[in-house]
Coordinates of C-alpha atoms in Angstrom, one line a residue:
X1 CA 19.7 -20.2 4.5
X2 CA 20.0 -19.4 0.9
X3 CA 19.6 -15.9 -0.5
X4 CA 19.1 -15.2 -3.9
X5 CA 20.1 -11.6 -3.9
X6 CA 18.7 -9.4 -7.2
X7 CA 21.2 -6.3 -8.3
X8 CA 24.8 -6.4 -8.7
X9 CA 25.1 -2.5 -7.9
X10 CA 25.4 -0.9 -4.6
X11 CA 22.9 -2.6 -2.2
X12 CA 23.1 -6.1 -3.8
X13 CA 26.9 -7.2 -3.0
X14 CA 27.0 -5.0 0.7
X15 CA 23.9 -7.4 1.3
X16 CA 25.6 -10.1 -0.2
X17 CA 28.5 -9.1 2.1
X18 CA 26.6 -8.7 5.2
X19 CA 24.6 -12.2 4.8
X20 CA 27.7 -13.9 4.4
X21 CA 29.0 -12.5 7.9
X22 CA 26.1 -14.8 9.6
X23 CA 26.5 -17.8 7.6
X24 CA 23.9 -17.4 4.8
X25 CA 24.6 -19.0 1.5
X26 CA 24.1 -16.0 -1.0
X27 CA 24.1 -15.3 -5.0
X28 CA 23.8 -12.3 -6.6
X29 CA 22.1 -12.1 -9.5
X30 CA 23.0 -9.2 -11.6
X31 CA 21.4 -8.2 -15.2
X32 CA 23.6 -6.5 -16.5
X33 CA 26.5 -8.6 -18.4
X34 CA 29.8 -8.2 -16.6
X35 CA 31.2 -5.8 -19.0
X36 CA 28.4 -3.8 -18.9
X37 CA 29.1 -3.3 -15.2
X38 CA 31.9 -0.6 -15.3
X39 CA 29.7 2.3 -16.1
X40 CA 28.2 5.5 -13.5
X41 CA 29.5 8.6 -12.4
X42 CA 30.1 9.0 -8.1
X43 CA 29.7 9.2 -5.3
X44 CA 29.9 11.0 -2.0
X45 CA 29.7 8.0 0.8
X46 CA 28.4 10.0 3.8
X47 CA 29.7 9.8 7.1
X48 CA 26.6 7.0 7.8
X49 CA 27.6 5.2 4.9
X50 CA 30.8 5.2 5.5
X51 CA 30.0 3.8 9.2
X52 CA 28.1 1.3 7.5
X53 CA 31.1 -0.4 5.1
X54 CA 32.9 0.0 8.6
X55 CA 30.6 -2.5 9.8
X56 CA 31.4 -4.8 6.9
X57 CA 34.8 -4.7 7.1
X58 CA 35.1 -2.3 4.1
X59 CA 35.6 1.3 5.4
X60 CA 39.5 1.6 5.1
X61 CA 39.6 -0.3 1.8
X62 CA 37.0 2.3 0.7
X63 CA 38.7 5.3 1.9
X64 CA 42.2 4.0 -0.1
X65 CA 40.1 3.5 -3.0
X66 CA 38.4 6.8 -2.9
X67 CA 39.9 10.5 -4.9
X68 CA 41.7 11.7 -2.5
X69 CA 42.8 8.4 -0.4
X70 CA 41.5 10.6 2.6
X71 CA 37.8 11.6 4.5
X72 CA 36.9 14.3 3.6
X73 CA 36.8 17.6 6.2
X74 CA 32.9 17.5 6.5
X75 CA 33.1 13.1 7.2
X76 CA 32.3 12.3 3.3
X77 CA 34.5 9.9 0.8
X78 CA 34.0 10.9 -2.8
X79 CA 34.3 6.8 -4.6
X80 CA 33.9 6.5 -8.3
X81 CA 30.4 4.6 -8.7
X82 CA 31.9 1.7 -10.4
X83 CA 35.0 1.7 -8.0
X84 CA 32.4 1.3 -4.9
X85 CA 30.6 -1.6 -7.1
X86 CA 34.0 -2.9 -7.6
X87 CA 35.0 -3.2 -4.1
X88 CA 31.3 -4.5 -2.8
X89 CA 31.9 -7.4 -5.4
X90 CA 35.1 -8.6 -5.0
X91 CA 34.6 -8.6 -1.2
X92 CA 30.8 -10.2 -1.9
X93 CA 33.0 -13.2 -3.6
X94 CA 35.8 -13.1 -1.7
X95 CA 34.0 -13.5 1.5
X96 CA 32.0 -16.8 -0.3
X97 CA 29.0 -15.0 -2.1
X98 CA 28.3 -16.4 -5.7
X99 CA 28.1 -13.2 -9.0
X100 CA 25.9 -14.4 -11.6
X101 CA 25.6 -11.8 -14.7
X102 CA 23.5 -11.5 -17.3
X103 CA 20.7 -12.8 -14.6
X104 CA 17.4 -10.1 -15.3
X105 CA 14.7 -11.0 -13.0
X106 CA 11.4 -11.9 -14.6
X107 CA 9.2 -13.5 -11.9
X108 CA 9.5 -15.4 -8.6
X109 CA 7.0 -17.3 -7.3
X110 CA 7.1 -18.8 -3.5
X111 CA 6.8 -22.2 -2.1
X112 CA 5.9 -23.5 1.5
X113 CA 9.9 -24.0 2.3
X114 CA 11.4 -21.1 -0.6
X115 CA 11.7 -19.3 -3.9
X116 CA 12.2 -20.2 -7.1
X117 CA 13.3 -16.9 -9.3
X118 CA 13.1 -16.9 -13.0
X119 CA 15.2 -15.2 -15.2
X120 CA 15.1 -14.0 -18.8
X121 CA 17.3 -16.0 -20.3
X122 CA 14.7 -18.8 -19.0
X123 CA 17.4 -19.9 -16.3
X124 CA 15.8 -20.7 -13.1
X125 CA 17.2 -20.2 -9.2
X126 CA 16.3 -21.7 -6.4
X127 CA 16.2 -20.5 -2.6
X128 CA 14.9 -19.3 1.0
X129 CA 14.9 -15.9 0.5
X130 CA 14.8 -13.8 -2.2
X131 CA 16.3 -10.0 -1.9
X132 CA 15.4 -7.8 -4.6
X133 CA 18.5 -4.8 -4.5
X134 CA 17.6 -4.2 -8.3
X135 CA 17.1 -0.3 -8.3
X136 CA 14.2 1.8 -8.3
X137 CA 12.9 0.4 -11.4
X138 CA 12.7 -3.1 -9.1
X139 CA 11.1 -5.7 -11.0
X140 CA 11.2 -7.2 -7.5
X141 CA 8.9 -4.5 -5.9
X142 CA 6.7 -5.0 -8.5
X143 CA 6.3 -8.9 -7.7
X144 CA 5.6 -8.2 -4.4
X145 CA 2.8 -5.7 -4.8
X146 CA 1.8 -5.5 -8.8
X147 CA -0.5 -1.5 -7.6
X148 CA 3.4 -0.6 -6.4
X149 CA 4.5 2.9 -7.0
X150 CA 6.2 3.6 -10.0
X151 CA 9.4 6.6 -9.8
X152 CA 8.4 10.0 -9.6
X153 CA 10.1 12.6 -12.1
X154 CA 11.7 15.3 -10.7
X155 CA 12.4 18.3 -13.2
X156 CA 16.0 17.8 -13.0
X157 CA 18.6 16.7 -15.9
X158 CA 21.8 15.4 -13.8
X159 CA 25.4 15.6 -15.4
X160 CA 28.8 15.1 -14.9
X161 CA 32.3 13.8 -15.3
X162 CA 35.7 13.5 -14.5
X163 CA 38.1 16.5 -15.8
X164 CA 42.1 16.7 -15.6
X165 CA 44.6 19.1 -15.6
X166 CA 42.2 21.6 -14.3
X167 CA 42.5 24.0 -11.0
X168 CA 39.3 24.4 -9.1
X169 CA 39.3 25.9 -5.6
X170 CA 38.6 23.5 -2.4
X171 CA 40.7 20.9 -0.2
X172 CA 40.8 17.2 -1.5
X173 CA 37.6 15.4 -0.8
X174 CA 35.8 18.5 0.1
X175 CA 31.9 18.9 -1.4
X176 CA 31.5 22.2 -3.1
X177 CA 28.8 24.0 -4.6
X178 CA 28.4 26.9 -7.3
X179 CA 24.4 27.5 -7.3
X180 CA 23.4 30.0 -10.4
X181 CA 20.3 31.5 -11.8
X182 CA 19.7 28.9 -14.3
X183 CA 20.7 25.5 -12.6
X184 CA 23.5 24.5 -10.0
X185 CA 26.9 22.9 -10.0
X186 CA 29.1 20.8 -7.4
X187 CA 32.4 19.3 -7.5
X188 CA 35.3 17.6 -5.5
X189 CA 39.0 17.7 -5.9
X190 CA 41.8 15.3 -5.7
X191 CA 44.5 17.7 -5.3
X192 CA 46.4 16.2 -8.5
X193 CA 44.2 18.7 -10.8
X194 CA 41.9 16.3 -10.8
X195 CA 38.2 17.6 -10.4
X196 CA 35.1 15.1 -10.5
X197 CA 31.8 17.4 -10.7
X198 CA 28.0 17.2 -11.4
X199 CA 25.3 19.7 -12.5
X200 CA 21.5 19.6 -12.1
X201 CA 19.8 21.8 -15.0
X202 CA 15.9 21.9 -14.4
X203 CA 14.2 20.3 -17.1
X204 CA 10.7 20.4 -17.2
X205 CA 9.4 17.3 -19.3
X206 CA 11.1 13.8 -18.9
X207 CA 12.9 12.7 -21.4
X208 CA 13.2 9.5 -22.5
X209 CA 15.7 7.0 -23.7
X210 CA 15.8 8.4 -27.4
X211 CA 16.4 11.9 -26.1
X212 CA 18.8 11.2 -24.0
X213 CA 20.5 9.1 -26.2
X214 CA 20.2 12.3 -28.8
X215 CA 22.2 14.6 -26.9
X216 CA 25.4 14.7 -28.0
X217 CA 28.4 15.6 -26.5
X218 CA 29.0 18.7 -27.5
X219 CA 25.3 20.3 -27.5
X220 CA 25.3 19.2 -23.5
X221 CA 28.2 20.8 -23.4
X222 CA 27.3 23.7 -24.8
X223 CA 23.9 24.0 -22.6
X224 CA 25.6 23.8 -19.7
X225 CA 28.8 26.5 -20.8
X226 CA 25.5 29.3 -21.4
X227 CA 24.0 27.6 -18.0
X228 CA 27.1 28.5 -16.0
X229 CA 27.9 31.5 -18.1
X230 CA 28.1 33.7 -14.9
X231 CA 30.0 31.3 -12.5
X232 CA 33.5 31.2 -11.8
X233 CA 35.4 30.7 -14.8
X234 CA 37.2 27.9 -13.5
X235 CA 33.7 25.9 -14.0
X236 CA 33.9 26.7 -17.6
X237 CA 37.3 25.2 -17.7
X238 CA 36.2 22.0 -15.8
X239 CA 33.6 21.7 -18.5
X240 CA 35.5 21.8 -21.2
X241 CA 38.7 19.6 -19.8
X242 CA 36.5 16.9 -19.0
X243 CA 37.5 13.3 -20.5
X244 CA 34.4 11.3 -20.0
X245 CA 30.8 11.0 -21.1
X246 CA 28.5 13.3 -19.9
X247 CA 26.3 10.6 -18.5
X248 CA 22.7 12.8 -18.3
X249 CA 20.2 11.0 -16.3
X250 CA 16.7 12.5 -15.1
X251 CA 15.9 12.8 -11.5
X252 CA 13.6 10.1 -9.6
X253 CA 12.5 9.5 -6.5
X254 CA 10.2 7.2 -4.6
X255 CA 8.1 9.1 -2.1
X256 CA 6.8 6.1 -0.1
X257 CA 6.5 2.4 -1.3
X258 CA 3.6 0.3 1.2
X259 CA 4.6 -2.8 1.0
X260 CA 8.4 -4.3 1.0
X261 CA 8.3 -7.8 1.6
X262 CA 5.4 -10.6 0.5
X263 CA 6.1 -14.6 1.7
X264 CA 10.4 -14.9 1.1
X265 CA 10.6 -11.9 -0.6
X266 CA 12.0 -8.6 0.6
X267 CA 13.5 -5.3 -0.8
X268 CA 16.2 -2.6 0.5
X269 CA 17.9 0.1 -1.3
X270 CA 16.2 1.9 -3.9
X271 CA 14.0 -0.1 -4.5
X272 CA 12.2 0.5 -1.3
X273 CA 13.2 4.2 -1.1
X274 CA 15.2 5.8 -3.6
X275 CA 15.7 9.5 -2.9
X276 CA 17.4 12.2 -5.1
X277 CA 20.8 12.8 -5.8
X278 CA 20.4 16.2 -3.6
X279 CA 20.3 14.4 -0.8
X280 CA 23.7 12.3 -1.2
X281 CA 22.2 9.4 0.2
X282 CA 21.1 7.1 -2.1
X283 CA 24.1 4.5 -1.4
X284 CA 24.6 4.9 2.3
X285 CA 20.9 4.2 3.3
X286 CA 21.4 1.1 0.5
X287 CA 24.5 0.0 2.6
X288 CA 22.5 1.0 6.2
X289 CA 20.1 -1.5 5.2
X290 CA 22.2 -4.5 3.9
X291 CA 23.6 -4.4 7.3
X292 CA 20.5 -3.8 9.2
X293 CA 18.5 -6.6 7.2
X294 CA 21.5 -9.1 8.2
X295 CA 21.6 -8.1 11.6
X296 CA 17.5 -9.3 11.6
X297 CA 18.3 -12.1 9.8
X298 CA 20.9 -13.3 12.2
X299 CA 19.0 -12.6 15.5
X300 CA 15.0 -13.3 14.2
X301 CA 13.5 -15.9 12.2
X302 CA 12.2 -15.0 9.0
X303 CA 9.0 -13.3 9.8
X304 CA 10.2 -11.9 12.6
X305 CA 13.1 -10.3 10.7
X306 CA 11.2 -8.8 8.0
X307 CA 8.5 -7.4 9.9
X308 CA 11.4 -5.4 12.1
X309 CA 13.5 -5.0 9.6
X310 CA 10.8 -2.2 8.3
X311 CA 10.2 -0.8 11.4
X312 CA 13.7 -0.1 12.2
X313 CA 14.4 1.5 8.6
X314 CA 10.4 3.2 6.9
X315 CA 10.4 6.3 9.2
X316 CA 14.4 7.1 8.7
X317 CA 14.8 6.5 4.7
X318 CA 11.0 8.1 4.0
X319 CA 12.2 10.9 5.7
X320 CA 15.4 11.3 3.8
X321 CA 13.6 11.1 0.8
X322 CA 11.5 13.9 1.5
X323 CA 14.7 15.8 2.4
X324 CA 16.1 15.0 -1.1
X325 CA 12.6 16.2 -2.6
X326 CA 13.2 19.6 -0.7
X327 CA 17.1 20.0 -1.9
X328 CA 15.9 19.3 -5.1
X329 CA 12.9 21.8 -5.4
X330 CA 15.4 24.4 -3.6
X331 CA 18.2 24.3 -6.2
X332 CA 14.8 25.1 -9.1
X333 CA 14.7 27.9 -7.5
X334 CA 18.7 29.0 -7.6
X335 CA 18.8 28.4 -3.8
X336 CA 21.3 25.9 -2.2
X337 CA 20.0 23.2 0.5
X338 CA 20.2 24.5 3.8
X339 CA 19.4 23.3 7.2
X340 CA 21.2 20.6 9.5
X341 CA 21.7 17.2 8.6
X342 CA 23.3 15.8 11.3
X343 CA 20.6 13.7 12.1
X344 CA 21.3 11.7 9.2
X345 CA 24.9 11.7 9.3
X346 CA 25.5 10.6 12.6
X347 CA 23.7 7.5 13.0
X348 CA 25.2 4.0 12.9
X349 CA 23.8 0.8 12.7
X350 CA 25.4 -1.0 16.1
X351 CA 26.1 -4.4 14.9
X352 CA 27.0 -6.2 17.8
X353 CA 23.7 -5.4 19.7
X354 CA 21.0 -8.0 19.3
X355 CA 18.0 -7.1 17.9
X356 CA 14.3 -8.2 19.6
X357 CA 11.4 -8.5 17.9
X358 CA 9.1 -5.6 17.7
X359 CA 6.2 -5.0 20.2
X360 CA 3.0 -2.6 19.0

């Protein structure tokens, strides 16, 4: 079996991994040029997520890699975004995957015995499968079902960075929030002064590339100094010590997406169910599924394996998404997420069980 695998981020290379485990031939086939590739803010892996690289092999190499070099006291690993894309590739090709860059999915079209995917740069790929991991913008989804969902806009403006030098309360690897009147701010410490932090500002109107591209540095700055005006002052100082870009993104989700696979095609991650950031779990459902659509793969032929490989994940990931929708209309109204969550932290994907086809 070969998999032409779409998206070189998260969900792409831990499925790139996982096919590799059962024998599958894979490439990944990533638009972005390798250069381009380095770029994002972090992450919290969650305590599922986390049991997910274990399943891959990964979850020590991911906790060295993380802040701290430890889990943190609530079960969460704060990973820089690239350093967790980092990691997921060089395993994807050390393990015998193939990374193509510069690779943007145009169309695929299906055969009786495979897939051939066409790219923009009018190269041409062929396979058995073909695994679109490319985001919530998924040109993949779209191939499948052209009436798919587009994103829905949260009114949320995300920010962050990394800041140095700087003394914030909290024990390393620890999640903590400041909520305020006007918008609400989290961060996580290394213990070396190190503080990596993000802040949602509610933002009424979506704004597009040129005004995001229009915000400068120091006006963001600024906005979020008079939006945290009233919060401990060691968030001001974060603010104004950090080293990096900004990087402002508005908030997206995907309530519910009917269709995920058509023929040899098939999608996971995001863009099948991309949630908020509120929920922090927008990567460990991505690496949940990698390892739940091998583990079909491996025991089910292919319609088989699709078929339960959505029954086995809709109901879990739609309902997380919905929890994400709830953080996030809880922090425009100055209020911090509340309730228990350990019904999504606490489950794991068993690999070694075998998995039989579903019965209605």
């Amino acid at each position: 079996m070969h998999a032409l695998v779409i998206g070189g981020g998260v969900a792409g290379p831990a499925t790139a991994v996982a096919l590799r485990s059962i024998g599958a031939e894979v490439t990944v086939c990533e638009a972005r040029p390798r250069e381009e590739t380095h770029l994002g803010l972090w992450v919290m892996v969650a305590p599922n997520g986390l049991a997910a690289l274990d399943a891959l092999g990964l979850g020590q190499v991911a906790v060295r890699q993380s802040l701290a070099g430890t889990v943190g006291p609530s079960g969460f690993v704060p990973m820089r975004r690239a350093g967790l894309y980092r990691l997921l590739r060089e395993a994807a090709v050390a393990r015998g995957a193939r990374m193509e860059y510069g690779r943007k999915l145009v169309d695929a079209t299906t055969t009786a015995d495979g897939v051939v995917a066409r790219f923009a740069d009018d190269a041409s790929l062929v396979g058995d499968l073909l695994i679109g991991c490319d985001g919530i913008h998924s040109r993949t989804r779209s191939i499948i079902d052209p009436a798919a969902p587009v994103p829905r806009y949260i009114p949320l403006l995300n920010l962050g960075g990394f800041a140095s030098g700087v003394d914030a309360p909290g024990v390393p690897a620890q999640l903590r929030f400041v909520p305020s009147r006007k918008g609400f701010f989290g961060y996580t410490v290394s213990g070396r002064r190190e503080v990596w932090w993000f802040a949602n500002l509610p933002w009424a109107t979506e704004p597009g590339r040129g005004e995001l591209a229009a915000m400068s540095r120091d006006s963001l700055t600024e906005r979020l100094l008079d939006t945290f005006a009233e919060a401990p002052s060691f968030v001001a100082d974060v603010m104004r010590a950090t080293h990096t870009d900004l990087y402002a993104l508005p908030t997206h989700d995907l309530p519910t997406v009917p269709t995920w696979s058509r023929d040899r095609l098939v999608i996971l991650g995001d863009a099948a169910h991309a949630t908020t950031p509120t929920s922090g779990q927008g990567s460990s459902m991505a690496l949940e599924d990698a390892v739940v659509l091998a583990k079909c793969l491996r025991d089910l032929p292919w319609p088989q394996a699709r078929a339960r490989y959505e029954q086995l994940r809709r109901q879990r990931v739609e309902a997380i998404v919905e929890l994400g929708a709830g953080a996030s209309a809880a922090k425009l109204k100055g209020t911090s997420p509340s309730g228990s969550l350990d019904w999504v932290h606490d489950y794991r994907v068993d690999w070694a069980s075998a998995v039989l086809p579903h019965r209605a």
